[in-house]
Short mmCIF file of C-alpha atoms in Angstrom, two decimals:
data_model
loop_
_atom_site.label_atom_id
_atom_site.label_comp_id
_atom_site.label_asym_id
_atom_site.label_seq_id
_atom_site.Cartn_x
_atom_site.Cartn_y
_atom_site.Cartn_z
CA MET A 362 -2.23 0.14 19.48
CA THR A 363 -4.67 -2.64 18.75
CA LYS A 364 -4.18 -5.55 21.13
CA PRO A 365 -2.70 -8.42 19.07
CA ALA A 366 -4.96 -11.43 18.67
CA LYS A 367 -3.66 -14.97 18.63
CA GLN A 368 -2.34 -16.16 15.28
CA LEU A 369 -5.17 -17.82 13.36
CA ASP A 370 -4.72 -21.33 12.00
CA TYR A 371 -4.16 -22.13 8.32
CA HIS A 372 -7.71 -23.31 7.60
CA THR A 373 -9.28 -20.19 9.09
CA ILE A 374 -6.95 -17.92 7.12
CA HIS A 375 -7.69 -19.87 3.94
CA GLU A 376 -11.41 -19.38 4.51
CA ILE A 377 -10.94 -15.66 5.19
CA PHE A 378 -9.09 -15.07 1.94
CA SER A 379 -11.45 -17.31 0.01
CA ARG A 380 -14.22 -14.94 1.09
CA PHE A 381 -12.16 -11.86 0.20
CA GLU A 382 -11.49 -13.37 -3.22
CA ALA A 383 -15.15 -14.24 -3.81
CA SER A 384 -16.18 -10.71 -2.85
CA ASP A 385 -13.48 -8.93 -4.89
CA PRO A 386 -11.49 -11.25 -7.21
CA ALA A 387 -9.05 -8.61 -8.47
CA PRO A 388 -8.65 -5.78 -5.95
CA GLU A 389 -6.66 -2.76 -7.06
CA GLY A 390 -4.80 0.01 -5.31
CA GLU A 391 -6.57 3.36 -5.19
CA LEU A 392 -3.64 5.60 -6.17
CA ASN A 393 -3.97 6.87 -9.73
CA HIS A 394 -0.98 6.28 -12.01
CA VAL A 395 -0.23 5.73 -15.69
CA ASN A 396 3.10 3.89 -15.56
CA ALA A 397 5.72 2.58 -13.15
CA TYR A 398 7.27 6.01 -12.64
CA THR A 399 4.02 7.77 -11.74
CA LEU A 400 3.22 4.88 -9.40
CA VAL A 401 6.54 5.39 -7.58
CA VAL A 402 5.85 9.12 -7.29
CA ALA A 403 2.25 8.62 -6.14
CA VAL A 404 3.18 6.11 -3.45
CA ALA A 405 6.06 8.29 -2.24
CA LEU A 406 3.68 11.26 -2.00
CA SER A 407 1.11 9.19 -0.10
CA ALA A 408 3.18 8.92 3.08
CA GLN A 409 1.16 10.55 5.87
CA ALA A 410 -1.46 11.54 3.29
CA THR A 411 -4.66 10.02 1.93
CA ASP A 412 -4.95 8.38 -1.48
CA VAL A 413 -7.79 10.76 -2.28
CA GLY A 414 -5.63 13.77 -1.49
CA VAL A 415 -2.73 12.45 -3.56
CA ASN A 416 -4.99 11.68 -6.52
CA LYS A 417 -6.33 15.24 -6.50
CA ALA A 418 -2.81 16.65 -6.46
CA THR A 419 -1.44 14.39 -9.19
CA GLU A 420 -4.38 14.54 -11.61
CA ALA A 421 -2.95 17.54 -13.48
CA LEU A 422 0.68 16.79 -12.61
CA PHE A 423 0.82 13.40 -14.34
CA LYS A 424 -0.64 14.89 -17.52
CA ILE A 425 2.49 16.99 -17.96
CA ALA A 426 5.15 15.05 -16.01
CA ASP A 427 4.73 11.29 -16.41
CA THR A 428 8.43 10.47 -16.90
CA PRO A 429 11.53 11.30 -14.85
CA GLN A 430 12.84 13.66 -17.54
CA LYS A 431 9.56 15.53 -17.82
CA MET A 432 9.55 15.93 -14.04
CA LEU A 433 13.07 17.35 -14.13
CA ASP A 434 12.05 19.70 -16.93
CA LEU A 435 9.05 20.83 -14.86
CA GLY A 436 11.30 21.79 -11.98
CA GLU A 437 10.92 21.66 -8.21
CA GLU A 438 8.96 24.88 -7.73
CA LYS A 439 6.31 23.96 -10.31
CA LEU A 440 6.11 20.48 -8.78
CA ILE A 441 5.49 22.10 -5.39
CA ALA A 442 2.66 24.14 -6.88
CA HIS A 443 0.93 20.87 -7.81
CA ILE A 444 1.47 19.01 -4.53
CA LYS A 445 1.31 21.76 -1.89
CA THR A 446 -1.98 20.38 -0.55
CA ILE A 447 -0.14 17.23 0.54
CA GLY A 448 1.61 16.99 3.91
CA LEU A 449 5.40 17.41 3.93
CA TYR A 450 5.19 18.57 0.32
CA ARG A 451 8.52 20.43 0.24
CA ASN A 452 10.56 17.44 1.39
CA LYS A 453 8.58 15.15 -0.89
CA ALA A 454 9.21 17.46 -3.84
CA LYS A 455 12.95 17.38 -3.18
CA ASN A 456 12.88 13.59 -3.07
CA VAL A 457 10.86 13.32 -6.29
CA MET A 458 13.38 15.52 -8.09
CA LYS A 459 16.33 13.56 -6.67
CA LEU A 460 14.86 10.17 -7.55
CA SER A 461 13.96 11.44 -11.01
CA ARG A 462 17.56 12.51 -11.58
CA ILE A 463 18.84 9.11 -10.47
CA LEU A 464 16.39 7.30 -12.74
CA VAL A 465 17.52 9.38 -15.72
CA ASP A 466 21.24 9.18 -14.99
CA GLU A 467 21.51 5.58 -13.78
CA TYR A 468 18.54 3.73 -15.27
CA GLY A 469 17.90 5.43 -18.59
CA GLY A 470 14.66 6.89 -17.31
CA GLU A 471 13.21 3.47 -16.41
CA VAL A 472 12.06 2.32 -12.97
CA PRO A 473 14.06 -0.70 -11.75
CA SER A 474 12.22 -3.87 -10.76
CA SER A 475 14.57 -4.63 -7.87
CA ARG A 476 13.57 -3.94 -4.27
CA ALA A 477 17.16 -3.03 -3.41
CA ALA A 478 17.35 -0.54 -6.28
CA LEU A 479 13.97 0.95 -5.45
CA THR A 480 14.69 1.42 -1.75
CA ALA A 481 17.96 3.16 -2.67
CA LEU A 482 15.94 5.96 -4.27
CA PRO A 483 15.31 9.08 -2.13
CA GLY A 484 11.97 8.95 -0.37
CA VAL A 485 11.34 5.33 -1.31
CA GLY A 486 11.16 2.94 1.64
CA ARG A 487 10.40 -0.75 1.77
CA LYS A 488 6.64 -0.19 1.81
CA THR A 489 6.75 1.99 -1.31
CA ALA A 490 9.01 -0.51 -3.05
CA ASN A 491 6.69 -3.38 -2.20
CA VAL A 492 3.67 -1.49 -3.55
CA VAL A 493 5.45 -0.85 -6.85
CA LEU A 494 6.70 -4.42 -7.11
CA ASN A 495 3.22 -5.77 -6.42
CA MET A 496 1.10 -3.40 -8.47
CA TRP A 497 3.35 -2.93 -11.48
CA TRP A 498 5.41 -6.12 -11.74
CA LYS A 499 2.90 -8.41 -10.06
CA HIS A 500 5.36 -9.67 -7.47
CA PRO A 501 3.66 -11.17 -4.38
CA SER A 502 5.27 -8.52 -2.18
CA GLN A 503 3.46 -7.20 0.88
CA ALA A 504 3.28 -3.49 1.60
CA VAL A 505 2.30 -3.17 5.26
CA ASP A 506 0.62 0.13 6.05
CA THR A 507 -1.32 1.21 9.14
CA HIS A 508 -4.48 -0.55 7.92
CA ILE A 509 -2.75 -3.89 7.40
CA PHE A 510 -0.88 -3.59 10.68
CA ARG A 511 -4.15 -2.95 12.52
CA VAL A 512 -6.18 -5.64 10.72
CA GLY A 513 -3.38 -8.18 11.01
CA ASN A 514 -3.12 -7.71 14.75
CA ARG A 515 -6.82 -7.20 15.47
CA THR A 516 -7.97 -10.33 13.64
CA GLY A 517 -5.02 -12.63 14.15
CA ILE A 518 -4.47 -13.04 10.41
CA CYS A 519 -0.91 -11.74 10.62
CA PRO A 520 -0.07 -10.36 14.07
CA GLY A 521 3.26 -8.74 14.82
CA LYS A 522 4.86 -6.07 16.97
CA ASN A 523 6.08 -4.05 13.96
CA VAL A 524 5.53 -3.82 10.21
CA ASP A 525 8.45 -6.12 9.39
CA VAL A 526 7.06 -8.90 11.58
CA VAL A 527 3.59 -8.45 10.08
CA GLU A 528 5.06 -8.60 6.56
CA ARG A 529 6.77 -11.90 7.40
CA ALA A 530 3.57 -13.20 9.00
CA ILE A 531 1.66 -12.52 5.79
CA GLU A 532 4.28 -14.40 3.79
CA ASP A 533 4.39 -17.27 6.29
CA HIS A 534 0.71 -17.77 7.06
CA ILE A 535 -1.35 -16.65 4.06
CA PRO A 536 -1.63 -19.37 1.38
CA VAL A 537 0.49 -18.73 -1.72
CA ARG A 538 -2.54 -18.54 -4.04
CA PHE A 539 -3.70 -15.41 -2.19
CA GLN A 540 -0.32 -13.67 -1.84
CA GLN A 541 -0.62 -11.50 -4.95
CA HIS A 542 -3.72 -9.67 -3.75
CA ALA A 543 -3.35 -10.17 0.01
CA HIS A 544 -2.21 -6.67 0.90
CA HIS A 545 -4.94 -5.03 -1.18
CA TRP A 546 -7.67 -7.12 0.44
CA LEU A 547 -6.32 -6.26 3.88
CA ILE A 548 -5.92 -2.55 3.12
CA LEU A 549 -9.43 -2.24 1.72
CA HIS A 550 -10.88 -4.22 4.61
CA GLY A 551 -9.12 -1.95 7.08
CA ARG A 552 -10.04 1.23 5.25
CA TYR A 553 -13.75 0.56 4.83
CA VAL A 554 -14.78 -2.13 7.35
CA CYS A 555 -12.25 -2.86 10.09
CA LYS A 556 -11.74 0.83 10.85
CA ALA A 557 -9.38 2.07 13.54
CA ARG A 558 -11.75 3.84 15.91
CA LYS A 559 -14.89 1.81 15.37
CA PRO A 560 -14.90 -1.33 13.20
CA VAL A 561 -18.06 -1.80 11.15
CA CYS A 562 -18.52 -5.40 12.18
CA ALA A 563 -22.08 -5.57 10.86
CA ASN A 564 -20.65 -5.26 7.33
CA CYS A 565 -17.78 -7.70 7.86
CA ILE A 566 -17.74 -10.84 5.69
CA ILE A 567 -15.31 -12.56 8.08
CA ARG A 568 -17.04 -11.57 11.31
CA ASP A 569 -17.70 -15.16 12.38
CA LEU A 570 -14.00 -16.01 11.95
CA CYS A 571 -12.62 -12.98 13.76
CA THR A 572 -11.62 -13.45 17.41
CA SER A 573 -10.93 -9.78 18.15
CA GLU A 574 -11.91 -8.46 21.57
CA GLU A 575 -12.93 -5.25 19.79
CA LYS A 576 -15.63 -6.97 17.73
CA THR A 577 -18.96 -5.20 18.06
CA HIS A 578 -22.57 -6.25 17.52
CA GLU A 579 -23.40 -3.16 15.47
#
């Protein structure tokens, strides 16, 4: 685990996110989707898988099953045929079918905009719910993945011993004006710059503000 850095002060965090905003004013998630339902499915499939891998698997799937009823009509075995390149695909397929049935039976085929309702769906945890709330309904919810957890602790932007603490740190320490896009900026920064094994500090726009002991000169 990355050694947690000391919590940065408000002014430093404001400057960090001002730079993120200037560099990429409207960051977007990289999972392909066409509506709230396909977003739920894509995020649920992305657990322990890459966005690239999920996008490849769902490209054809979402053309024929972009609603809960269409997914039920497709059936579990045909769903598996589409997603078998994704890790844990059998369990994920079962969850997609179960959540699709619940959405049809209890929500008229619509995806609820409540975190409690979303997390009650099979295979949908708090992170998945937060992604859907943020990306589809534009709620300033924070989906903490491994990238955010690492960047938050490495830089001191939002340190915490677990994802729940990091989520609260984002909400507590990042200025409100940046909350909507905060988790996307952090994810993208962690994915492409502040990488796990070897951060690319030479390409980092917040290098001078970062106090990480892992900061390199390359």
